[in-house]
Amino acid sequence: AKYLGVAIDNNLNWRKQYSTMIKKCNSTLAFIKRNLNNSPKFVKEKCYTALVRPRIEYAGAVWDPHHKNHRLEIEKVQNRAARFVTGNYKMETGNTKFNLDSLEWPTLEERRLQTKLTIFQKARLKLIDIPTDHLTFKSRQTRRGGDGQTYQRFTSNVDSHIFSFFPHTTNLWNQLPLEVRLSNDIEVFTSEVIKTDLTSLKQKMSVI
């Protein structure tokens, strides 16, 4: 079933959601390529960031996939766009990263993590109506950083639960520096999150 444009199945498997998004985005990107192939670089970039990227990121905080191959499928959309915008189609190792770096585009995974943390912090600060009362801080110091200012880790054998928004985002939030975590200024928090390599922090977490 679809709810607010998000495909939900009875197993809370989001593959239908992002596979449909990928297909639509590739179609839009192909249309842009056909009609703007000779346009200036800034026009191509604006079309991607205005017409394609918002669609591939829609509700990404909800369906953010945890399997590497699924994440790579999504990244291919932006990689194709980067080749189109830069005009650099060389099939060489490292060329994709070179294109993204030259455009100063973070990966789509990095942007999803930024979005999840920002939403989570807004919820903590009661800036949006998402309850966080069910979350509890660790009560004592531990070797894994339980200084009383990190949340208790969720435990579950069900992927649809342990990789859902709250379990995954609280674990990521716990990895941030203390002064960032406890910032009451959402703009300061967001700016610090953008400067942080969240993908590397995520890799330190105990995920598959």
Short mmCIF file of C-alpha atoms in Angstrom, two decimals:
data_model
loop_
_atom_site.label_atom_id
_atom_site.label_comp_id
_atom_site.label_asym_id
_atom_site.label_seq_id
_atom_site.Cartn_x
_atom_site.Cartn_y
_atom_site.Cartn_z
CA ALA A 1 0.00 0.00 0.00
CA LYS A 2 1.03 3.62 -0.43
CA TYR A 3 0.81 6.23 2.30
CA LEU A 4 1.85 9.82 1.53
CA GLY A 5 3.72 8.54 -1.49
CA VAL A 6 5.65 5.86 0.42
CA ALA A 7 5.20 2.19 -0.50
CA ILE A 8 4.74 0.06 2.62
CA ASP A 9 4.51 -3.73 2.64
CA ASN A 10 3.52 -6.10 5.42
CA ASN A 11 7.17 -6.98 6.17
CA LEU A 12 8.31 -3.34 6.30
CA ASN A 13 10.71 -4.11 3.48
CA TRP A 14 11.38 -0.84 1.67
CA ARG A 15 12.85 -2.26 -1.54
CA LYS A 16 9.65 -1.53 -3.48
CA GLN A 17 9.84 2.09 -2.37
CA TYR A 18 13.39 2.89 -3.41
CA SER A 19 13.43 0.65 -6.49
CA THR A 20 10.42 2.60 -7.79
CA MET A 21 12.18 5.85 -6.93
CA ILE A 22 15.32 4.75 -8.80
CA LYS A 23 13.29 3.93 -11.92
CA LYS A 24 11.51 7.30 -11.86
CA CYS A 25 14.72 9.24 -11.25
CA ASN A 26 16.56 7.48 -14.05
CA SER A 27 13.69 8.31 -16.36
CA THR A 28 13.77 11.99 -15.37
CA LEU A 29 17.55 12.09 -15.68
CA ALA A 30 17.36 10.56 -19.15
CA PHE A 31 14.86 13.26 -20.17
CA ILE A 32 17.21 15.97 -18.90
CA LYS A 33 20.14 14.44 -20.78
CA ARG A 34 18.19 14.32 -24.06
CA ASN A 35 17.08 17.93 -23.84
CA LEU A 36 19.97 19.69 -22.08
CA ASN A 37 23.02 17.87 -23.37
CA ASN A 38 24.55 21.09 -24.73
CA SER A 39 23.52 23.31 -21.81
CA PRO A 40 26.00 25.01 -19.45
CA LYS A 41 27.23 23.01 -16.46
CA PHE A 42 25.32 25.10 -13.91
CA VAL A 43 22.03 24.47 -15.76
CA LYS A 44 22.60 20.70 -15.77
CA GLU A 45 23.47 20.76 -12.08
CA LYS A 46 20.43 22.83 -11.17
CA CYS A 47 18.13 20.46 -13.04
CA TYR A 48 19.55 17.48 -11.18
CA THR A 49 19.37 19.09 -7.74
CA ALA A 50 15.86 20.45 -8.39
CA LEU A 51 14.17 17.64 -10.34
CA VAL A 52 15.99 14.39 -9.55
CA ARG A 53 17.67 14.48 -6.15
CA PRO A 54 14.59 15.58 -4.15
CA ARG A 55 12.68 12.63 -5.60
CA ILE A 56 15.35 10.04 -4.77
CA GLU A 57 15.57 11.45 -1.23
CA TYR A 58 11.83 11.66 -0.56
CA ALA A 59 11.14 10.07 2.85
CA GLY A 60 14.69 8.69 2.84
CA ALA A 61 14.86 8.88 6.64
CA VAL A 62 12.18 6.17 6.70
CA TRP A 63 13.36 3.74 4.03
CA ASP A 64 17.15 4.22 4.29
CA PRO A 65 18.45 0.73 3.28
CA HIS A 66 21.00 -1.13 5.39
CA HIS A 67 22.26 -3.57 2.74
CA LYS A 68 25.31 -2.32 0.85
CA ASN A 69 24.15 -3.49 -2.58
CA HIS A 70 20.88 -1.58 -2.18
CA ARG A 71 22.72 1.58 -1.16
CA LEU A 72 24.97 1.27 -4.20
CA GLU A 73 21.93 0.96 -6.49
CA ILE A 74 20.71 4.32 -5.22
CA GLU A 75 24.14 5.95 -5.54
CA LYS A 76 24.27 5.00 -9.22
CA VAL A 77 21.59 7.61 -9.94
CA GLN A 78 23.78 10.42 -8.63
CA ASN A 79 26.90 8.94 -10.23
CA ARG A 80 25.20 9.07 -13.63
CA ALA A 81 24.13 12.65 -12.97
CA ALA A 82 27.67 13.62 -11.98
CA ARG A 83 29.06 12.22 -15.23
CA PHE A 84 26.44 14.16 -17.19
CA VAL A 85 27.01 17.45 -15.37
CA THR A 86 30.81 17.31 -15.55
CA GLY A 87 30.93 15.76 -19.00
CA ASN A 88 33.55 13.38 -17.63
CA TYR A 89 32.61 9.87 -18.78
CA LYS A 90 36.04 8.25 -18.38
CA MET A 91 35.74 4.65 -17.24
CA GLU A 92 38.64 4.74 -14.83
CA THR A 93 39.02 3.74 -11.18
CA GLY A 94 38.27 6.68 -8.93
CA ASN A 95 36.65 8.76 -11.65
CA THR A 96 33.22 8.68 -10.01
CA LYS A 97 34.63 10.06 -6.76
CA PHE A 98 36.55 12.67 -8.74
CA ASN A 99 33.30 13.87 -10.35
CA LEU A 100 31.45 14.04 -7.04
CA ASP A 101 34.33 15.87 -5.34
CA SER A 102 34.61 18.40 -8.15
CA LEU A 103 30.89 19.15 -7.81
CA GLU A 104 31.12 19.08 -3.98
CA TRP A 105 28.25 16.60 -3.85
CA PRO A 106 28.16 14.37 -0.77
CA THR A 107 26.94 10.84 -1.36
CA LEU A 108 23.20 10.23 -1.12
CA GLU A 109 23.86 7.96 1.86
CA GLU A 110 25.67 10.80 3.64
CA ARG A 111 22.77 13.15 2.94
CA ARG A 112 20.25 10.61 4.30
CA LEU A 113 22.26 10.29 7.51
CA GLN A 114 22.37 14.09 7.84
CA THR A 115 18.61 14.23 7.39
CA LYS A 116 17.96 11.50 9.94
CA LEU A 117 20.10 13.19 12.58
CA THR A 118 18.53 16.59 11.95
CA ILE A 119 15.01 15.17 12.26
CA PHE A 120 16.04 13.32 15.42
CA GLN A 121 17.53 16.44 17.00
CA LYS A 122 14.45 18.50 16.12
CA ALA A 123 12.33 15.84 17.80
CA ARG A 124 14.54 15.93 20.91
CA LEU A 125 14.20 19.73 21.06
CA LYS A 126 10.40 19.51 20.55
CA LEU A 127 10.65 21.48 17.32
CA ILE A 128 8.60 18.87 15.47
CA ASP A 129 5.84 16.63 16.74
CA ILE A 130 7.70 13.31 16.93
CA PRO A 131 7.68 11.84 20.46
CA THR A 132 11.00 10.79 22.00
CA ASP A 133 9.77 10.05 25.53
CA HIS A 134 10.34 6.32 25.01
CA LEU A 135 14.10 6.90 24.65
CA THR A 136 16.28 6.63 27.76
CA PHE A 137 19.82 7.76 28.51
CA LYS A 138 22.41 5.34 29.84
CA SER A 139 22.60 5.63 33.61
CA ARG A 140 26.33 5.08 34.10
CA GLN A 141 29.76 5.29 32.47
CA THR A 142 30.74 2.36 30.28
CA ARG A 143 33.68 1.49 28.06
CA ARG A 144 31.44 2.11 25.03
CA GLY A 145 30.81 5.72 25.93
CA GLY A 146 27.85 5.55 28.30
CA ASP A 147 28.54 8.88 30.01
CA GLY A 148 24.90 9.47 30.91
CA GLN A 149 24.49 11.51 27.74
CA THR A 150 24.14 8.65 25.27
CA TYR A 151 20.97 6.69 24.61
CA GLN A 152 20.45 3.06 25.47
CA ARG A 153 21.06 0.83 22.47
CA PHE A 154 18.12 -1.02 20.99
CA THR A 155 18.37 -4.79 20.69
CA SER A 156 16.40 -6.88 18.22
CA ASN A 157 16.73 -9.87 15.92
CA VAL A 158 14.32 -8.33 13.42
CA ASP A 159 15.95 -6.22 10.69
CA SER A 160 12.83 -4.13 10.09
CA HIS A 161 13.08 -3.00 13.71
CA ILE A 162 16.80 -2.66 14.43
CA PHE A 163 17.42 -0.72 11.19
CA SER A 164 14.33 1.48 11.53
CA PHE A 165 14.55 5.19 12.32
CA PHE A 166 14.90 5.33 16.11
CA PRO A 167 17.21 2.33 16.74
CA HIS A 168 19.55 3.27 13.91
CA THR A 169 19.53 7.04 14.42
CA THR A 170 20.03 6.95 18.19
CA ASN A 171 23.09 4.74 17.70
CA LEU A 172 24.46 7.20 15.14
CA TRP A 173 23.62 10.18 17.39
CA ASN A 174 25.58 8.52 20.21
CA GLN A 175 28.72 8.63 18.04
CA LEU A 176 28.66 12.43 17.71
CA PRO A 177 30.86 14.62 19.95
CA LEU A 178 29.16 15.51 23.24
CA GLU A 179 28.99 19.25 22.50
CA VAL A 180 27.24 18.54 19.20
CA ARG A 181 24.77 16.06 20.68
CA LEU A 182 23.66 18.44 23.42
CA SER A 183 23.44 21.56 21.27
CA ASN A 184 20.12 23.35 21.70
CA ASP A 185 20.65 25.39 18.54
CA ILE A 186 19.38 23.34 15.60
CA GLU A 187 21.29 25.46 13.08
CA VAL A 188 24.58 24.89 14.93
CA PHE A 189 23.78 21.18 15.22
CA THR A 190 23.00 20.89 11.51
CA SER A 191 26.16 22.73 10.47
CA GLU A 192 28.31 20.47 12.65
CA VAL A 193 26.59 17.35 11.31
CA ILE A 194 27.26 18.45 7.73
CA LYS A 195 30.95 18.83 8.55
CA THR A 196 31.10 15.32 10.06
CA ASP A 197 31.91 12.20 8.06
CA LEU A 198 28.77 10.34 9.07
CA THR A 199 29.39 7.39 6.76
CA SER A 200 32.60 6.63 8.66
CA LEU A 201 30.78 6.95 12.00
CA LYS A 202 28.13 4.57 10.74
CA GLN A 203 30.78 1.99 9.85
CA LYS A 204 31.90 1.97 13.47
CA MET A 205 28.47 0.90 14.58
CA SER A 206 27.62 -2.78 15.00
CA VAL A 207 25.67 -3.29 11.78
CA ILE A 208 25.79 -5.96 9.09
#
